[in-house]
XYZ file of N, CA and C in Angstrom:
675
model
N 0.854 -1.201 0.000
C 0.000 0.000 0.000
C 0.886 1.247 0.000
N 0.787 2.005 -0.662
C 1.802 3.125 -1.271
C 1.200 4.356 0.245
N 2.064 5.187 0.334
C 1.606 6.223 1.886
C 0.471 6.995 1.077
N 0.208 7.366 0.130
C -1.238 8.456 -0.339
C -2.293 7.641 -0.146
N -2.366 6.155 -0.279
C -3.453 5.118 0.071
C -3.674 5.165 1.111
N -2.253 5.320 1.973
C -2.550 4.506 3.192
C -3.250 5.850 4.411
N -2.763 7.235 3.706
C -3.083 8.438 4.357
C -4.340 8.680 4.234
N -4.884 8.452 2.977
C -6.424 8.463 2.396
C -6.802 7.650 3.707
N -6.864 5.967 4.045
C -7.820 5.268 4.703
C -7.541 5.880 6.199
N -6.535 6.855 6.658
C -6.092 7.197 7.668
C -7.492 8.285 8.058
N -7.342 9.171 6.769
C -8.249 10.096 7.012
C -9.958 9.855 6.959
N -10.031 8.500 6.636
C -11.656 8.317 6.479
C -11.994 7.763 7.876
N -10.682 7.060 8.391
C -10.696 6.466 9.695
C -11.275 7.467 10.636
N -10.708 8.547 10.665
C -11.025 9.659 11.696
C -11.778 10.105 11.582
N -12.383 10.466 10.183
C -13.470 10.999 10.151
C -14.724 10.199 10.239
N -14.629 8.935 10.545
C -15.594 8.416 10.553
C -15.845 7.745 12.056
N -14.600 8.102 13.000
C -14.532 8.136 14.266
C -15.166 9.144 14.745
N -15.053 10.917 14.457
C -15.155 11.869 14.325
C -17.280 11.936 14.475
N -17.766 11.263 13.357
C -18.915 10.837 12.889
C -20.033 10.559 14.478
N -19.058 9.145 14.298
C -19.681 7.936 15.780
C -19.509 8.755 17.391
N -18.458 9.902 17.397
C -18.621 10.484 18.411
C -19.392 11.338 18.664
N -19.878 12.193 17.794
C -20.618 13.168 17.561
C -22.323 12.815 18.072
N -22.527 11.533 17.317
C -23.541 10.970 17.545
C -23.910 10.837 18.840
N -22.861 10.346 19.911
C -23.208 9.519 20.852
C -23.028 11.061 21.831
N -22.113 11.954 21.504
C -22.302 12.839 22.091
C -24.018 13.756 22.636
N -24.085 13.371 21.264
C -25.956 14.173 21.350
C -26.770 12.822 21.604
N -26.550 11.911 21.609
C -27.665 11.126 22.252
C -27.159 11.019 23.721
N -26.605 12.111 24.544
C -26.495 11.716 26.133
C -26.765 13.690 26.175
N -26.340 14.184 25.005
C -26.699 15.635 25.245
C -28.529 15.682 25.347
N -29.133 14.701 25.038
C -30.598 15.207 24.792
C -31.095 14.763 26.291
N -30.413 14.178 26.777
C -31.083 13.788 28.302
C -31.154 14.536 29.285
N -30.417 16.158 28.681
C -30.843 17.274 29.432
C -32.049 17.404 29.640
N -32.904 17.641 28.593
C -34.330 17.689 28.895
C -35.080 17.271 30.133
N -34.870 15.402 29.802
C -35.686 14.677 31.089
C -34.875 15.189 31.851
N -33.995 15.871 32.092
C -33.300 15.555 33.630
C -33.700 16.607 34.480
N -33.921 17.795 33.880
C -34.251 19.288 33.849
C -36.239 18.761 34.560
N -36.712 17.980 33.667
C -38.164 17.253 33.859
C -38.208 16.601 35.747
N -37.370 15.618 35.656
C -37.331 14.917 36.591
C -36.529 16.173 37.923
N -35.865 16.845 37.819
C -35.657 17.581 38.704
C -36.912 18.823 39.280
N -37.491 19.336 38.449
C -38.771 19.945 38.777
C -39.398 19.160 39.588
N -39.881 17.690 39.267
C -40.879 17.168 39.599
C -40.541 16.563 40.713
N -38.824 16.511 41.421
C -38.708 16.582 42.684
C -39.058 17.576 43.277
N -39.104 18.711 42.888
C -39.463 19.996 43.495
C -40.727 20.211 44.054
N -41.786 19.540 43.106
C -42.854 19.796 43.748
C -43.487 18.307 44.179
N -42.695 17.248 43.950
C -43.500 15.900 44.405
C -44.532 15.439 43.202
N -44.409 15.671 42.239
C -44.646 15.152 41.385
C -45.088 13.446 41.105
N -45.171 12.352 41.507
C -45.261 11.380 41.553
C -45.327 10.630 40.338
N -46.049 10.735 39.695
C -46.648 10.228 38.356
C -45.576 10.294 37.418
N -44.863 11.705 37.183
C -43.820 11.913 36.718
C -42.406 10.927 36.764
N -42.164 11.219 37.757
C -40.895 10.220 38.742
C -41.295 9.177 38.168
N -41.988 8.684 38.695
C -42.910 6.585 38.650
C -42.225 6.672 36.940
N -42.559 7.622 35.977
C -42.587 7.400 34.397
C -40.577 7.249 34.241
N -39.695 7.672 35.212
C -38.554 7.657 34.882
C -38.056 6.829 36.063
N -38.525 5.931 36.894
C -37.877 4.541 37.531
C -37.932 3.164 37.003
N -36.632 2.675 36.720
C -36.338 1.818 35.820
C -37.020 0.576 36.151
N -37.345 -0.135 35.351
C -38.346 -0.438 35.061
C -37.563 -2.140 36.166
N -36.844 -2.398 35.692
C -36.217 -3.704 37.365
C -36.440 -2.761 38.895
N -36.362 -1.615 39.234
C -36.965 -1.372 40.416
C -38.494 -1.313 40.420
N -38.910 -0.465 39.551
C -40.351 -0.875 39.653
C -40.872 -2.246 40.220
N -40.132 -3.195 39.413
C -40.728 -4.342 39.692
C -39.934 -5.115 41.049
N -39.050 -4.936 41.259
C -38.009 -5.109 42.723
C -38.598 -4.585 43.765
N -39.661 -3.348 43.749
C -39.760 -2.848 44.983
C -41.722 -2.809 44.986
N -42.373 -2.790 43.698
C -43.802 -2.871 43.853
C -43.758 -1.472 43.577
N -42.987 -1.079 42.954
C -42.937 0.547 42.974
C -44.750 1.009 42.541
N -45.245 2.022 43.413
C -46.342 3.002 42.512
C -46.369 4.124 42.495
N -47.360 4.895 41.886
C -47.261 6.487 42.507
C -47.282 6.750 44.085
N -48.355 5.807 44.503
C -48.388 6.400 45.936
C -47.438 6.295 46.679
N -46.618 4.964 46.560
C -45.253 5.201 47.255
C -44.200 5.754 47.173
N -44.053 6.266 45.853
C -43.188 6.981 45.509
C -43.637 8.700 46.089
N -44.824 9.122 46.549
C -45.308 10.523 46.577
C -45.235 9.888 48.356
N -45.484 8.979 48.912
C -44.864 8.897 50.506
C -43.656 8.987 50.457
N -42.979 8.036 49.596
C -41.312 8.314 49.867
C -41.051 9.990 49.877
N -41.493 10.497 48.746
C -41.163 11.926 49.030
C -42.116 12.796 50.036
N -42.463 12.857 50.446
C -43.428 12.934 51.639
C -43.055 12.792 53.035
N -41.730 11.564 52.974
C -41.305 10.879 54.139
C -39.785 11.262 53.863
N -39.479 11.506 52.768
C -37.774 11.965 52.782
C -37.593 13.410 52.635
N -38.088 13.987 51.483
C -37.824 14.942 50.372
C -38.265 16.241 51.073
N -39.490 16.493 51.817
C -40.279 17.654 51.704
C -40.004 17.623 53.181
N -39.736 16.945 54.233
C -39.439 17.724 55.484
C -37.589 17.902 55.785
N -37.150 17.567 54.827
C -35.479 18.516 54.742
C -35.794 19.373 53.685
N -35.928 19.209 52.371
C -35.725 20.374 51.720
C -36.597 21.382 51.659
N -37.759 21.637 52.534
C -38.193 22.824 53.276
C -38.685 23.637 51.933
N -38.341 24.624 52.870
C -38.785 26.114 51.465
C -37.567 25.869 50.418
N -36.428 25.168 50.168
C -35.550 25.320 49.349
C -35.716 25.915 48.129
N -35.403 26.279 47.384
C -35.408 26.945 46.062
C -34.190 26.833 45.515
N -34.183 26.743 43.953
C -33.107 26.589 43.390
C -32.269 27.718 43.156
N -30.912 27.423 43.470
C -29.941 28.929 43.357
C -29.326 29.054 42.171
N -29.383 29.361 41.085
C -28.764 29.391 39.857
C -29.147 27.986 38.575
N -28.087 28.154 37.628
C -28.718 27.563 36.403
C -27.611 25.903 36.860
N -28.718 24.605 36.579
C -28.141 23.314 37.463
C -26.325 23.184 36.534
N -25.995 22.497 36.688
C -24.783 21.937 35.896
C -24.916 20.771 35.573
N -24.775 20.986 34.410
C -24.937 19.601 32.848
C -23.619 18.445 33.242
N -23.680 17.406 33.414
C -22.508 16.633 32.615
C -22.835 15.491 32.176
N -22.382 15.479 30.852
C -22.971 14.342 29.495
C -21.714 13.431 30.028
N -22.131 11.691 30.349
C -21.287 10.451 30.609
C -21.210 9.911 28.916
N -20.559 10.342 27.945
C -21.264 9.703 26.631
C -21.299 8.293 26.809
N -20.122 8.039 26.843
C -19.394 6.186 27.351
C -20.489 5.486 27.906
N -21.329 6.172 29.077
C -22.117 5.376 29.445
C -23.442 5.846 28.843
N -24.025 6.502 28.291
C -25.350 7.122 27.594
C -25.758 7.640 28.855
N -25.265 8.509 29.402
C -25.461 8.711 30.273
C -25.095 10.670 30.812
N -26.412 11.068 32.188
C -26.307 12.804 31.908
C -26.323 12.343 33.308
N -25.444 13.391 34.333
C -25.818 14.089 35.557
C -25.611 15.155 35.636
N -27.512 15.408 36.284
C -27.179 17.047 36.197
C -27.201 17.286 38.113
N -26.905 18.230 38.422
C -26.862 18.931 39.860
C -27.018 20.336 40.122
N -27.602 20.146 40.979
C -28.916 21.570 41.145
C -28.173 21.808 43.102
N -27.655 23.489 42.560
C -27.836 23.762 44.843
C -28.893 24.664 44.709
N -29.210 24.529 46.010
C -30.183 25.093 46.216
C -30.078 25.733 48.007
N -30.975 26.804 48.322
C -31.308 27.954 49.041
C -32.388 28.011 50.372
N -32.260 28.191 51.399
C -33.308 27.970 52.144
C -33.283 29.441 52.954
N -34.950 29.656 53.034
C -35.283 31.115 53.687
C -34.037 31.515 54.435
N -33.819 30.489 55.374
C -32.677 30.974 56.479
C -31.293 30.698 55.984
N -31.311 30.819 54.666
C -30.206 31.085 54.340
C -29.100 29.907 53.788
N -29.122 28.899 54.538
C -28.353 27.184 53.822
C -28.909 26.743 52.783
N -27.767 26.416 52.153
C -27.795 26.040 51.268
C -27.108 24.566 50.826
N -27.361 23.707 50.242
C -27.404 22.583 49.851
C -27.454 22.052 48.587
N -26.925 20.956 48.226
C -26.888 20.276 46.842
C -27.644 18.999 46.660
N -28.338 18.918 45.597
C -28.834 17.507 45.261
C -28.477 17.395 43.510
N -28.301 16.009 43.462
C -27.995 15.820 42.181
C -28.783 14.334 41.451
N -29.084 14.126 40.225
C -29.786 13.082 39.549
C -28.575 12.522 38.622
N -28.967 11.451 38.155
C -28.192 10.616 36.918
C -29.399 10.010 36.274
N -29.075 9.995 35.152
C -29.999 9.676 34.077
C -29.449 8.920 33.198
N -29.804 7.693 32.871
C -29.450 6.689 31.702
C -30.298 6.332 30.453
N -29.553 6.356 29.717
C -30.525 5.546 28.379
C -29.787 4.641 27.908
N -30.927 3.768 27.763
C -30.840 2.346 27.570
C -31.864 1.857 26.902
N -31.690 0.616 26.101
C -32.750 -0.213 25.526
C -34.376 0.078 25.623
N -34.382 0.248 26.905
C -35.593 0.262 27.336
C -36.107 1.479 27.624
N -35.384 2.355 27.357
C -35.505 4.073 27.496
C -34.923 4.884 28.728
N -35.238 5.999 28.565
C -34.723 6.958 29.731
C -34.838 6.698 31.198
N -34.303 6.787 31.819
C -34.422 6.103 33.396
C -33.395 6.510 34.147
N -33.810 7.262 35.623
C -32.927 7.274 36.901
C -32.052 5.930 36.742
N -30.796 6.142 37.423
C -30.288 4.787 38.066
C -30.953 4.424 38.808
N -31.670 5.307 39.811
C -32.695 4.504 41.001
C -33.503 5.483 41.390
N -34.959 5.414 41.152
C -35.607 6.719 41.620
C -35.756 6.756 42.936
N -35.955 5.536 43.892
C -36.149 5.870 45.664
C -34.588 5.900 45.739
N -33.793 5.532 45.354
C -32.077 6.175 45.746
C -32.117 7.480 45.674
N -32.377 8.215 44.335
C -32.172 9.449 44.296
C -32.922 10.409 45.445
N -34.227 9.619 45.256
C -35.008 10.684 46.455
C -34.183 10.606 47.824
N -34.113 9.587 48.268
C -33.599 9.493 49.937
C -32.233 9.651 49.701
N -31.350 9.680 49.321
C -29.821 9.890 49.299
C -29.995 11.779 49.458
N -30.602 11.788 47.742
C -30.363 13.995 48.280
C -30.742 14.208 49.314
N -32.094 13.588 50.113
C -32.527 14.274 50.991
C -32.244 14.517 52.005
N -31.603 13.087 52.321
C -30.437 12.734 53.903
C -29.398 13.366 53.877
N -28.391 13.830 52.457
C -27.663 14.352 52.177
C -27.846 16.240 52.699
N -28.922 16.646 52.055
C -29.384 17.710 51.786
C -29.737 18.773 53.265
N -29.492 18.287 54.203
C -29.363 18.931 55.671
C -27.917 19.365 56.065
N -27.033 18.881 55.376
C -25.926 19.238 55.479
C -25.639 21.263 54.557
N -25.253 22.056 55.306
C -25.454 23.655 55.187
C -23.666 23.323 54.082
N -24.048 23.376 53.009
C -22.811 23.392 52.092
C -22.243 24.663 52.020
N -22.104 25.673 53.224
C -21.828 26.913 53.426
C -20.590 26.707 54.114
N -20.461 25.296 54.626
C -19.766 24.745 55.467
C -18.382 23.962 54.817
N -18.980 23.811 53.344
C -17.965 22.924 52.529
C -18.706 21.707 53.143
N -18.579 20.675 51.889
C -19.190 19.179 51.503
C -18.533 18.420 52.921
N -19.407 17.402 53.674
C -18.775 16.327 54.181
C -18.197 15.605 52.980
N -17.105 15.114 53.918
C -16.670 13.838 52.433
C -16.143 12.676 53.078
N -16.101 11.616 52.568
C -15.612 10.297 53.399
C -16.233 9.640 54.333
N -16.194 9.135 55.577
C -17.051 8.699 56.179
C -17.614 9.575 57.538
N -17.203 10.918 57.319
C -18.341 11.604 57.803
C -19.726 12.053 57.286
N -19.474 12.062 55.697
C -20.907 11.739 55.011
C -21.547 10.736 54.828
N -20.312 9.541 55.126
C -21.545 8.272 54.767
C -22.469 8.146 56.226
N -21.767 8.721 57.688
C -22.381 8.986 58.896
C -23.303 9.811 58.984
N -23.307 10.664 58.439
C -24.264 11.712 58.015
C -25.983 10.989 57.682
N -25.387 10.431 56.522
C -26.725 9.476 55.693
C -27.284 8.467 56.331
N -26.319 7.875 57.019
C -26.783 6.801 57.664
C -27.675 7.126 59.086
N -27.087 7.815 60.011
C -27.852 8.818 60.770
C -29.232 9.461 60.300
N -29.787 10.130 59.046
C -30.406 10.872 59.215
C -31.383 9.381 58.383
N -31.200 8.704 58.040
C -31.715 7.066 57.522
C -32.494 6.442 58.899
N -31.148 5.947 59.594
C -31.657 5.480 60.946
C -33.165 6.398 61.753
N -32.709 7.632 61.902
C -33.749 8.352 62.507
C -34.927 8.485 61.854
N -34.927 8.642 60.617
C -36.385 8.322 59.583
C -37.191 7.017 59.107
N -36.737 5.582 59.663
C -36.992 4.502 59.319
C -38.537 4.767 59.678
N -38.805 5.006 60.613
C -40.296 4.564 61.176
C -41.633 5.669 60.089
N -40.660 6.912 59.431
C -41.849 7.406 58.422
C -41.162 7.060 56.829
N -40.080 6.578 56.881
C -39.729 5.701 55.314
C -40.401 4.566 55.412
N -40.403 4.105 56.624
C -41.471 2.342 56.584
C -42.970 3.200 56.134
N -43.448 3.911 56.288
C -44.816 4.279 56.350
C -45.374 4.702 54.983
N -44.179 4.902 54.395
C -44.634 4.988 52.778
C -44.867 3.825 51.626
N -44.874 2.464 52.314
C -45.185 1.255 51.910
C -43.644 0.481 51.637
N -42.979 1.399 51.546
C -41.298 1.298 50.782
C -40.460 0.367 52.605
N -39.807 -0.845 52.438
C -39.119 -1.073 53.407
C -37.714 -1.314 53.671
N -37.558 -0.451 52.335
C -35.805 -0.239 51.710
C -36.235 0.647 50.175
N -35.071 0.706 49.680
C -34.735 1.273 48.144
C -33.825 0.525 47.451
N -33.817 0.908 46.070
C -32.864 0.118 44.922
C -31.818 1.193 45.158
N -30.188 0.131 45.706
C -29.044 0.793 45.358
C -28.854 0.607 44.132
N -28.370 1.691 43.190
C -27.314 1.636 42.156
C -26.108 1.582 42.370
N -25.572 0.155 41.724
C -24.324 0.604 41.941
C -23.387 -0.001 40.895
N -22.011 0.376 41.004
C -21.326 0.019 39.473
C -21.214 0.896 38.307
N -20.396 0.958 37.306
C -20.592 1.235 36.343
C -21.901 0.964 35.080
N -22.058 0.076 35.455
C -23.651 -0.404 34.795
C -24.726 -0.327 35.495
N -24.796 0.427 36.831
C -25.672 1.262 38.171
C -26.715 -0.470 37.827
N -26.683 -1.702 38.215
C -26.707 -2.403 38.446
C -27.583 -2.072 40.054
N -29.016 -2.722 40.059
C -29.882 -2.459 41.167
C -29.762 -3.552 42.043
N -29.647 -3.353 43.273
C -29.448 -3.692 44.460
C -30.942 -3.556 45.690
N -31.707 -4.511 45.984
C -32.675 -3.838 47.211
C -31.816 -4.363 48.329
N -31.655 -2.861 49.136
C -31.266 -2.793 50.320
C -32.443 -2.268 51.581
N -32.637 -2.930 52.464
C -33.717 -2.480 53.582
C -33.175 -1.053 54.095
N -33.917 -0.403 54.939
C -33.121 0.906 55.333
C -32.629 0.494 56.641
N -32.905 -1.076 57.227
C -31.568 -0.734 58.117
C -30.201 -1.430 57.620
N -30.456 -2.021 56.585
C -29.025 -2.826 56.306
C -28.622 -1.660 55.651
N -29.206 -0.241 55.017
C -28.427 0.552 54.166
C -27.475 1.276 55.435
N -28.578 1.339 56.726
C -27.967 1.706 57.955
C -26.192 1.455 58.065
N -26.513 -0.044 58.500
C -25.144 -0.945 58.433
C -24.077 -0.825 57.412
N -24.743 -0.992 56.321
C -23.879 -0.961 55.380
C -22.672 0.474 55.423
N -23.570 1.292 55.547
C -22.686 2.916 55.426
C -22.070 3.099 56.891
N -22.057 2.020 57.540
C -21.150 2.456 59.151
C -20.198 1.482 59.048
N -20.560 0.145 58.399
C -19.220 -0.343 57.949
C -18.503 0.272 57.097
N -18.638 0.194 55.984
C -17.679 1.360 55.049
C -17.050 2.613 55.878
N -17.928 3.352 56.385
C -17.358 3.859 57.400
C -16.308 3.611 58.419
N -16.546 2.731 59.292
C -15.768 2.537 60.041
C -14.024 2.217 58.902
N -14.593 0.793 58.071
C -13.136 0.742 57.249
C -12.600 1.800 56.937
N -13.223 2.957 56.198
C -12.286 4.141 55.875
C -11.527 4.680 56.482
N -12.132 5.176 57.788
C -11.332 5.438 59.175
C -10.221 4.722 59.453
N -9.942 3.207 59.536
C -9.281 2.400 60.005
C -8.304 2.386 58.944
N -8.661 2.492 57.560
C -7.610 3.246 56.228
C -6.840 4.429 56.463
N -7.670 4.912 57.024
C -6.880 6.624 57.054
C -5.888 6.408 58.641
N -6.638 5.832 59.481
C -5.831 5.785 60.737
C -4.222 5.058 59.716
N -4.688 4.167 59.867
C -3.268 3.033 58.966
C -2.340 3.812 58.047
N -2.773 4.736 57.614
C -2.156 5.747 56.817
C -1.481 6.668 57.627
N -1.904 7.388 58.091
C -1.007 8.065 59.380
C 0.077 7.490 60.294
N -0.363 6.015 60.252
C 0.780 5.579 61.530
C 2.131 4.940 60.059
N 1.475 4.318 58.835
C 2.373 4.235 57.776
C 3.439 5.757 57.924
N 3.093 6.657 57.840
C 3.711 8.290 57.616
C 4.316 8.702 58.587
N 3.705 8.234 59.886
C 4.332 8.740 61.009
C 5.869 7.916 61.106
N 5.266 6.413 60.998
C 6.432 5.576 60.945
C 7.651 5.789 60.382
N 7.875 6.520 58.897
C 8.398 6.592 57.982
C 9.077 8.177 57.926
N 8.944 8.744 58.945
C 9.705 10.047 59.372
C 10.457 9.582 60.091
């Protein structure tokens, strides 16, 4: 193959790489829309809405309906995020690799704290869909008491955080028919039903290990001076 041949198939190569990216770029760019959709309709409890974007293995994993999904938010969503209101325009980020958008929204409360919640959105075979719609609700919301005025918990003072404000809400998360939620988890957000007290457990073990990482790390450093 002479180099003008071989430069020619060089250049169709790319451009036809060029092509396939483009594509996949705007099929994870259009999931702005729903996501922009599904974030409103946390705002006001929307139910019907939500129920139309929980994937369709939790639906059926958890008995999902409207009504439990409008208790779950009822029982998570609306007695932390209060009067909240949204503070500015959310932030986009397109996963192309995975067909995939998260957007994240902070938001404002009369007295002043302020807080973050965020969604992920997938498309797939079967269409547009949360990784987990009772994840998303109860994660921001447990999350969402934390005054990000303060700077983010991170590590296993947030997973203490969640797990805490979990533990203390079991008896009105049981009351919304719901007696756990679908974890996502993985790169393929792969659904998981976890009860809310094993999600309890779960996030105080991890917890605790991290700690016992970071301790181990310090006495590694200390050692080594």
């Amino acid at each position: 193959m002479n180099a003008s041949k071989r430069k020619y198939l060089i250049l169709i190569g790319i451009a036809c790489l060029a092509v396939i990216l483009a594509l996949v770029l705007r099929r994870a760019e259009t999931l702005e829309e729903p996501a922009r959709r599904v974030m409103a309709s946390l705002r006001t409890g929307d139910a019907a809405t939500l129920l139309r974007y929980a994937p369709r293995e939790e639906v059926e994993m958890l008995d999902l309906n409207a009504e439990k999904v409008e208790g779950l938010w009822r029982a998570a969503w609306k007695p932390r995020i209060g009067d909240g209101e949204p503070n500015g325009d959310p932030e986009i980020q397109p996963y192309p690799v995975q067909n995939a958008l998260r957007l994240t929204q902070k938001w404002r409360r009369s007295d002043g704290s302020e807080f973050i919640t965020g969604i992920l959105l997938v498309r797939s075979d079967e269409g547009v869909a949360l990784d987990s719609l009772t994840g998303t609700i109860v994660l921001n919301s447990m999350i969402s008491v934390w005054d990000t005025r303060q700077g983010m918990p991170q590590g296993a003072a947030k997973l203490r955080l969640i797990a805490q404000e979990i533990e203390d809400s079991i008896g009105s998360l049981s009351a919304s028919g719901l007696d756990g939620f679908a974890r996502a988890q993985g790169t393929n957000f792969d659904l998981q039903r976890v009860t809310w007290q094993e999600m309890v457990e779960s996030l105080r073990s991890v917890a605790e290990k991290a700690d016992a990482m970071e301790r181990q790390a310090q006495k590694e450093g200390t050692a080594g001076k």
